[in-house]
Amino acid sequence: MLYCPKMSDPREPLSLRIASVGVRIETPRLASYSRELRAMFGAFVKKPQASDWKIRLRPLRRLGNAKTPSVVQAGRKVRLAWSRFEGLLDWQTRSGTVFVHSSAVVGTFLRAFLSHVLSRRGGFLLHGAGVTSRGGAYVFPGVSGAGKSTFSRQWPAEQILSDEIVAVVKRGGRWTAYGTPFDGDVRGGRNESGPLKGILFLEKARRWAKKPVDRRDAARKLLRCVLSFEAKTDVFDRLLGLVDDVTAAAPAHALSFSRTSRDAARSELLCR
Amino acid sequence: MPLTGPRYSHARRLAQRKIAGEIFVVDPANKCLHQPQGVAESIWEWLAKGATEGELVQAVLREYDVDPGTAGRDVRRFVRELVRKRLVEEVPLAHE
């Protein structure tokens, strides 16, 4: 259920819930940001909870030098940096301040932030599309050019979790795939989730077809698509453990798909 | 090949795990995935506890049907590659 307490009041903090991680974003000196962020993340606005992270946005006056976003944790402090944002968060108080160059940068910041938080909560962000079908969720890992958006356009909009980035998290012993607001060419990720029923690696072809992928290949391909902005051994130890676990839990296949042939039975192809 | 010489072991910064019987090694510094296979996988496993090139050659000769010259060349080449990629590091000598 979409929660919109005071959509017209730009001073009201924005409470988001993405892949079950709550974030309350305050924009005290950036009223226009609040409106823009609501437009970007509207589907993920939720009722605030006490456990939410509290992040205060401030304007970044000077661009930094970092070419790619990075996250560095030292004790309870986490530094997130890129040329267009810089922030310091505290795990103990679950709060911090982030200096951003523009509202458009907040999405990139949230990706870095969520990849950090999820990896410590038994999950990860995956560069991949995701859909729900028949009570289950299916993810389609792939780097740029793999066909995620082309594939997603073939799918009913109400079933797309995202055409660009999905979250995959283990909760209560079961893997769940979540939609995210981080979309590619197909507008709008959905704030939905479903039990993970399959991992499918896309291959452009003339006909729709599905064939099993060896677990080692699946782990290798999946690992390439896991988003991580950190460079620490313990983070990758955890991610390797999660990839091991998820490839053991969910069947992996190569899915050949055609962008011209609209196979009415594609849902059955996923679930078979 | 003499059994003495520098002793190498896995670089401590590496993350690694065996998944479905295959070794996955990730270097967090550059996020590169390495997957030694075949003889390389055996050598990688022997390097877990630290080994010299000579000890690795002896181990290869014990486990694989290969002549000493080929084993020596291949081990040397592989260890140099691991050193170049900073996937192994020299183990300091223990002082008594």
Short mmCIF file of C-alpha atoms in Angstrom, two decimals:
data_model
loop_
_atom_site.label_atom_id
_atom_site.label_comp_id
_atom_site.label_asym_id
_atom_site.label_seq_id
_atom_site.Cartn_x
_atom_site.Cartn_y
_atom_site.Cartn_z
CA MET A 1 0.00 0.00 0.00
CA LEU A 2 1.40 3.37 -1.02
CA TYR A 3 1.82 5.64 2.00
CA CYS A 4 1.58 9.35 1.24
CA PRO A 5 1.08 11.30 4.47
CA LYS A 6 1.61 14.83 3.18
CA MET A 7 2.55 14.67 -0.45
CA SER A 8 2.03 18.40 -0.79
CA ASP A 9 4.45 19.37 1.99
CA PRO A 10 8.02 19.34 0.66
CA ARG A 11 9.45 19.83 4.17
CA GLU A 12 8.12 16.48 5.33
CA PRO A 13 10.89 13.86 5.47
CA LEU A 14 10.62 11.18 2.83
CA SER A 15 10.40 7.64 4.23
CA LEU A 16 11.35 4.95 1.76
CA ARG A 17 11.39 1.20 2.12
CA ILE A 18 13.46 -0.61 -0.50
CA ALA A 19 14.04 -4.35 -0.12
CA SER A 20 12.83 -4.04 3.48
CA VAL A 21 15.48 -1.42 4.33
CA GLY A 22 13.85 1.71 5.70
CA VAL A 23 15.41 5.11 4.96
CA ARG A 24 14.07 8.44 6.15
CA ILE A 25 15.47 11.21 3.96
CA GLU A 26 15.44 14.75 5.29
CA THR A 27 16.04 17.64 2.95
CA PRO A 28 15.98 20.68 5.24
CA ARG A 29 17.57 23.13 2.83
CA LEU A 30 16.59 21.42 -0.37
CA ALA A 31 12.81 21.74 -0.63
CA SER A 32 12.80 21.19 -4.40
CA TYR A 33 14.72 17.94 -3.87
CA SER A 34 11.92 16.58 -1.75
CA ARG A 35 9.46 17.00 -4.62
CA GLU A 36 11.86 15.50 -7.13
CA LEU A 37 12.69 12.54 -4.88
CA ARG A 38 9.00 11.85 -4.33
CA ALA A 39 8.57 11.77 -8.11
CA MET A 40 11.54 9.39 -8.48
CA PHE A 41 10.80 7.06 -5.58
CA GLY A 42 7.05 7.54 -5.10
CA ALA A 43 6.22 3.84 -5.29
CA PHE A 44 8.66 3.17 -2.44
CA VAL A 45 7.32 5.78 -0.01
CA LYS A 46 6.22 3.97 3.14
CA LYS A 47 5.08 4.67 6.66
CA PRO A 48 8.17 5.58 8.74
CA GLN A 49 9.44 3.13 11.34
CA ALA A 50 11.70 3.66 14.35
CA SER A 51 14.35 1.37 12.85
CA ASP A 52 14.69 3.43 9.66
CA TRP A 53 18.01 4.99 8.76
CA LYS A 54 17.86 8.78 9.05
CA ILE A 55 19.78 10.50 6.30
CA ARG A 56 20.01 14.25 6.00
CA LEU A 57 20.81 15.63 2.54
CA ARG A 58 22.90 18.78 2.18
CA PRO A 59 24.10 20.52 -0.97
CA LEU A 60 27.57 19.54 -2.19
CA ARG A 61 29.49 22.69 -3.04
CA ARG A 62 32.46 21.21 -4.87
CA LEU A 63 32.67 18.08 -7.00
CA GLY A 64 35.06 15.40 -5.76
CA ASN A 65 37.59 13.39 -7.75
CA ALA A 66 36.37 9.81 -7.30
CA LYS A 67 35.47 8.31 -10.67
CA THR A 68 33.33 5.53 -9.23
CA PRO A 69 31.25 5.38 -6.06
CA SER A 70 32.91 3.74 -3.09
CA VAL A 71 31.89 2.65 0.38
CA VAL A 72 34.38 2.26 3.21
CA GLN A 73 33.41 1.07 6.67
CA ALA A 74 35.68 1.68 9.65
CA GLY A 75 34.10 0.46 12.86
CA ARG A 76 30.63 1.91 13.15
CA LYS A 77 31.27 4.69 10.62
CA VAL A 78 30.62 4.31 6.91
CA ARG A 79 31.95 6.74 4.35
CA LEU A 80 30.25 6.84 0.96
CA ALA A 81 31.92 8.89 -1.73
CA TRP A 82 31.73 9.71 -5.39
CA SER A 83 32.50 12.82 -7.39
CA ARG A 84 28.87 13.89 -6.89
CA PHE A 85 28.16 12.87 -3.32
CA GLU A 86 29.96 12.44 -0.06
CA GLY A 87 28.48 11.14 3.13
CA LEU A 88 29.28 9.79 6.54
CA LEU A 89 26.85 7.42 8.26
CA ASP A 90 26.89 5.81 11.67
CA TRP A 91 25.72 2.22 12.11
CA GLN A 92 25.07 2.75 15.81
CA THR A 93 22.70 5.69 15.44
CA ARG A 94 21.62 4.66 11.92
CA SER A 95 21.95 8.22 10.81
CA GLY A 96 24.23 10.56 8.93
CA THR A 97 24.62 13.41 6.51
CA VAL A 98 25.18 13.13 2.80
CA PHE A 99 26.26 16.02 0.61
CA VAL A 100 24.79 15.66 -2.87
CA HIS A 101 25.38 17.56 -6.09
CA SER A 102 21.79 17.22 -7.32
CA SER A 103 18.65 15.22 -6.63
CA ALA A 104 19.51 12.97 -9.58
CA VAL A 105 22.53 11.72 -7.64
CA VAL A 106 20.41 10.39 -4.77
CA GLY A 107 19.61 7.22 -6.73
CA THR A 108 23.32 6.42 -7.11
CA PHE A 109 23.87 7.15 -3.44
CA LEU A 110 21.02 4.82 -2.49
CA ARG A 111 22.47 2.01 -4.62
CA ALA A 112 25.80 2.29 -2.82
CA PHE A 113 24.07 2.58 0.55
CA LEU A 114 21.75 -0.39 -0.03
CA SER A 115 24.52 -2.61 -1.40
CA HIS A 116 26.40 -1.94 1.85
CA VAL A 117 23.45 -2.51 4.18
CA LEU A 118 22.05 -5.55 2.34
CA SER A 119 25.39 -7.38 2.28
CA ARG A 120 25.30 -7.22 6.08
CA ARG A 121 21.72 -8.41 6.20
CA GLY A 122 22.03 -11.50 4.04
CA GLY A 123 21.38 -10.01 0.63
CA PHE A 124 22.70 -8.03 -2.29
CA LEU A 125 21.73 -5.73 -5.10
CA LEU A 126 21.87 -7.48 -8.45
CA HIS A 127 22.48 -5.84 -11.79
CA GLY A 128 19.58 -7.57 -13.43
CA ALA A 129 15.93 -7.46 -14.36
CA GLY A 130 13.24 -9.16 -12.34
CA VAL A 131 9.64 -10.19 -12.84
CA THR A 132 6.94 -11.84 -10.78
CA SER A 133 4.87 -14.64 -12.20
CA ARG A 134 2.47 -17.14 -10.64
CA GLY A 135 3.39 -16.35 -7.07
CA GLY A 136 7.14 -16.46 -7.60
CA ALA A 137 9.89 -14.05 -8.59
CA TYR A 138 12.49 -14.60 -11.31
CA VAL A 139 15.69 -12.62 -11.75
CA PHE A 140 17.65 -12.08 -14.95
CA PRO A 141 21.21 -11.06 -14.10
CA GLY A 142 23.08 -9.24 -16.82
CA VAL A 143 25.48 -6.39 -17.33
CA SER A 144 24.73 -3.59 -19.77
CA GLY A 145 23.76 -4.91 -23.19
CA ALA A 146 22.57 -8.29 -21.92
CA GLY A 147 19.01 -7.54 -23.00
CA LYS A 148 17.39 -6.76 -19.65
CA SER A 149 15.34 -3.82 -20.91
CA THR A 150 14.52 -5.48 -24.22
CA PHE A 151 13.33 -8.51 -22.31
CA SER A 152 11.39 -6.45 -19.79
CA ARG A 153 9.49 -4.67 -22.55
CA GLN A 154 8.08 -8.06 -23.50
CA TRP A 155 6.60 -8.45 -20.07
CA PRO A 156 3.37 -6.98 -18.64
CA ALA A 157 4.28 -3.80 -16.72
CA GLU A 158 2.47 -4.99 -13.61
CA GLN A 159 4.83 -7.96 -13.34
CA ILE A 160 8.16 -6.11 -13.72
CA LEU A 161 10.17 -5.68 -10.51
CA SER A 162 12.84 -3.70 -12.35
CA ASP A 163 14.56 -3.80 -15.72
CA GLU A 164 17.91 -2.78 -14.22
CA ILE A 165 18.53 -3.59 -10.54
CA VAL A 166 16.74 -5.98 -8.21
CA ALA A 167 17.47 -6.88 -4.60
CA VAL A 168 17.87 -10.51 -3.58
CA VAL A 169 17.67 -11.14 0.15
CA LYS A 170 17.48 -14.22 2.37
CA ARG A 171 14.80 -13.87 5.02
CA GLY A 172 13.70 -16.58 7.39
CA GLY A 173 15.67 -19.17 5.46
CA ARG A 174 14.09 -18.27 2.11
CA TRP A 175 15.37 -16.15 -0.73
CA THR A 176 13.18 -13.27 -1.85
CA ALA A 177 13.55 -10.97 -4.87
CA TYR A 178 12.51 -7.33 -4.47
CA GLY A 179 11.81 -4.61 -6.97
CA THR A 180 13.81 -1.39 -6.70
CA PRO A 181 13.26 2.15 -7.98
CA PHE A 182 16.48 1.88 -9.97
CA ASP A 183 15.20 1.41 -13.48
CA GLY A 184 16.90 1.38 -16.84
CA ASP A 185 14.98 2.08 -20.03
CA VAL A 186 11.67 0.72 -18.84
CA ARG A 187 10.08 3.24 -16.48
CA GLY A 188 9.49 2.46 -12.87
CA GLY A 189 10.51 -0.48 -10.72
CA ARG A 190 7.66 -1.86 -8.63
CA ASN A 191 7.68 -2.03 -4.87
CA GLU A 192 6.81 -5.71 -4.87
CA SER A 193 8.60 -8.90 -3.93
CA GLY A 194 8.21 -12.62 -4.27
CA PRO A 195 9.91 -15.85 -3.29
CA LEU A 196 12.83 -16.41 -5.62
CA LYS A 197 11.93 -19.26 -7.96
CA GLY A 198 14.63 -19.00 -10.58
CA ILE A 199 17.74 -17.29 -11.91
CA LEU A 200 17.77 -16.91 -15.67
CA PHE A 201 20.63 -15.65 -17.80
CA LEU A 202 19.32 -13.90 -20.90
CA GLU A 203 20.43 -14.77 -24.42
CA LYS A 204 19.01 -12.94 -27.42
CA ALA A 205 17.72 -15.46 -29.97
CA ARG A 206 15.01 -16.05 -32.56
CA ARG A 207 12.95 -18.34 -30.38
CA TRP A 208 12.15 -18.64 -26.72
CA ALA A 209 13.90 -21.57 -25.08
CA LYS A 210 15.26 -22.52 -21.68
CA LYS A 211 18.13 -24.81 -20.73
CA PRO A 212 19.74 -25.57 -17.34
CA VAL A 213 22.98 -23.86 -16.31
CA ASP A 214 25.61 -25.67 -14.27
CA ARG A 215 25.74 -24.28 -10.70
CA ARG A 216 29.39 -23.25 -11.05
CA ASP A 217 28.62 -21.28 -14.22
CA ALA A 218 25.60 -19.77 -12.52
CA ALA A 219 27.70 -18.66 -9.55
CA ARG A 220 30.36 -17.18 -11.86
CA LYS A 221 27.82 -15.27 -13.97
CA LEU A 222 25.84 -14.14 -10.94
CA LEU A 223 28.92 -12.87 -9.14
CA ARG A 224 29.73 -10.60 -12.08
CA CYS A 225 26.36 -8.91 -11.62
CA VAL A 226 26.41 -8.43 -7.85
CA LEU A 227 26.79 -4.75 -7.02
CA SER A 228 29.50 -3.95 -4.52
CA PHE A 229 31.16 -0.62 -3.94
CA GLU A 230 33.46 -1.90 -1.21
CA ALA A 231 36.98 -3.29 -1.43
CA LYS A 232 37.25 -5.32 1.74
CA THR A 233 37.88 -9.03 2.14
CA ASP A 234 35.08 -9.66 4.64
CA VAL A 235 32.53 -8.09 2.28
CA PHE A 236 33.53 -10.41 -0.57
CA ASP A 237 33.69 -13.40 1.79
CA ARG A 238 30.08 -12.66 2.66
CA LEU A 239 29.06 -12.12 -0.97
CA LEU A 240 30.69 -15.40 -2.03
CA GLY A 241 28.75 -17.14 0.75
CA LEU A 242 25.50 -15.56 -0.41
CA VAL A 243 26.13 -16.49 -4.06
CA ASP A 244 26.92 -20.06 -2.95
CA ASP A 245 23.68 -20.18 -0.98
CA VAL A 246 21.38 -18.63 -3.57
CA THR A 247 22.67 -20.78 -6.44
CA ALA A 248 22.05 -23.85 -4.28
CA ALA A 249 18.53 -22.68 -3.46
CA ALA A 250 17.24 -21.43 -6.82
CA PRO A 251 17.53 -23.25 -10.15
CA ALA A 252 19.55 -21.46 -12.83
CA HIS A 253 18.83 -21.51 -16.54
CA ALA A 254 19.85 -19.81 -19.74
CA LEU A 255 16.78 -18.17 -21.26
CA SER A 256 16.86 -17.53 -24.99
CA PHE A 257 14.33 -14.90 -25.92
CA SER A 258 13.18 -13.16 -29.04
CA ARG A 259 12.18 -9.53 -29.13
CA THR A 260 10.00 -10.11 -32.18
CA SER A 261 8.27 -13.33 -31.27
CA ARG A 262 5.81 -12.71 -28.44
CA ASP A 263 5.49 -16.16 -27.07
CA ALA A 264 2.21 -16.38 -25.21
CA ALA A 265 3.55 -19.30 -23.21
CA ARG A 266 6.58 -17.48 -21.81
CA SER A 267 5.16 -17.55 -18.27
CA GLU A 268 4.98 -21.30 -18.52
CA LEU A 269 8.55 -21.32 -19.81
CA LEU A 270 9.72 -19.58 -16.63
CA CYS A 271 7.84 -21.84 -14.28
CA ARG A 272 8.48 -25.14 -16.04
CA MET B 1 64.72 -27.91 -8.21
CA PRO B 2 65.84 -27.16 -4.64
CA LEU B 3 63.20 -27.28 -1.93
CA THR B 4 64.51 -24.08 -0.38
CA GLY B 5 63.78 -20.59 -1.69
CA PRO B 6 61.00 -18.13 -1.11
CA ARG B 7 57.89 -19.61 0.49
CA TYR B 8 54.63 -18.35 -0.95
CA SER B 9 51.13 -18.32 0.45
CA HIS B 10 47.75 -16.85 -0.55
CA ALA B 11 47.60 -13.08 -0.25
CA ARG B 12 45.68 -12.34 2.94
CA ARG B 13 43.38 -9.80 1.34
CA LEU B 14 41.77 -12.39 -0.97
CA ALA B 15 38.25 -13.67 -0.44
CA GLN B 16 37.75 -17.26 -1.48
CA ARG B 17 35.23 -20.05 -1.33
CA LYS B 18 34.63 -23.40 -2.92
CA ILE B 19 31.28 -23.37 -4.73
CA ALA B 20 30.00 -26.61 -6.23
CA GLY B 21 33.52 -28.02 -6.09
CA GLU B 22 35.21 -25.08 -7.82
CA ILE B 23 37.42 -22.48 -6.18
CA PHE B 24 36.28 -18.88 -6.49
CA VAL B 25 38.94 -16.33 -5.57
CA VAL B 26 38.06 -12.64 -5.52
CA ASP B 27 40.61 -9.89 -5.18
CA PRO B 28 38.70 -7.11 -3.39
CA ALA B 29 41.25 -4.53 -4.57
CA ASN B 30 40.15 -4.80 -8.20
CA LYS B 31 37.06 -7.03 -7.84
CA CYS B 32 38.60 -9.59 -10.24
CA LEU B 33 37.40 -13.17 -10.04
CA HIS B 34 40.05 -15.89 -10.41
CA GLN B 35 39.26 -19.57 -10.82
CA PRO B 36 42.34 -21.83 -10.93
CA GLN B 37 41.47 -25.12 -12.57
CA GLY B 38 43.14 -28.50 -13.11
CA VAL B 39 46.78 -28.55 -11.94
CA ALA B 40 46.52 -24.85 -11.10
CA GLU B 41 43.72 -25.63 -8.66
CA SER B 42 45.92 -28.25 -6.94
CA ILE B 43 48.81 -25.80 -6.71
CA TRP B 44 46.47 -23.13 -5.34
CA GLU B 45 45.30 -25.52 -2.63
CA TRP B 46 48.88 -26.46 -1.71
CA LEU B 47 49.71 -22.77 -1.42
CA ALA B 48 47.10 -22.38 1.33
CA LYS B 49 49.61 -23.59 3.90
CA GLY B 50 52.60 -22.01 2.17
CA ALA B 51 55.06 -23.74 -0.16
CA THR B 52 58.26 -23.10 -2.09
CA GLU B 53 58.43 -23.60 -5.86
CA GLY B 54 60.49 -26.73 -5.23
CA GLU B 55 57.89 -28.19 -2.89
CA LEU B 56 55.16 -27.43 -5.42
CA VAL B 57 57.11 -29.22 -8.17
CA GLN B 58 57.55 -32.25 -5.89
CA ALA B 59 53.83 -32.26 -5.16
CA VAL B 60 52.95 -32.00 -8.87
CA LEU B 61 55.29 -34.93 -9.67
CA ARG B 62 53.61 -37.00 -6.94
CA GLU B 63 50.07 -36.26 -8.12
CA TYR B 64 50.38 -35.95 -11.90
CA ASP B 65 52.02 -38.00 -14.65
CA VAL B 66 54.46 -35.38 -15.92
CA ASP B 67 58.23 -35.17 -16.43
CA PRO B 68 60.28 -33.08 -13.96
CA GLY B 69 61.36 -30.53 -16.58
CA THR B 70 57.81 -29.72 -17.66
CA ALA B 71 56.58 -29.65 -14.06
CA GLY B 72 59.37 -27.25 -13.04
CA ARG B 73 58.73 -24.88 -15.96
CA ASP B 74 54.95 -24.88 -15.48
CA VAL B 75 55.12 -24.37 -11.72
CA ARG B 76 57.63 -21.53 -12.08
CA ARG B 77 55.52 -19.84 -14.75
CA PHE B 78 52.33 -20.20 -12.70
CA VAL B 79 53.89 -18.94 -9.46
CA ARG B 80 55.34 -15.93 -11.32
CA GLU B 81 51.90 -15.17 -12.68
CA LEU B 82 50.43 -15.37 -9.17
CA VAL B 83 53.16 -13.07 -7.84
CA ARG B 84 52.61 -10.61 -10.70
CA LYS B 85 48.88 -10.51 -9.97
CA ARG B 86 49.67 -10.21 -6.25
CA LEU B 87 47.55 -13.27 -5.51
CA VAL B 88 50.33 -14.81 -3.42
CA GLU B 89 52.80 -13.21 -1.08
CA GLU B 90 56.11 -14.31 0.31
CA VAL B 91 55.86 -15.82 3.76
CA PRO B 92 58.45 -14.19 6.04
CA LEU B 93 60.99 -16.63 7.49
CA ALA B 94 60.31 -17.56 11.09
CA HIS B 95 63.13 -16.42 13.36
CA GLU B 96 64.18 -18.86 16.03
#
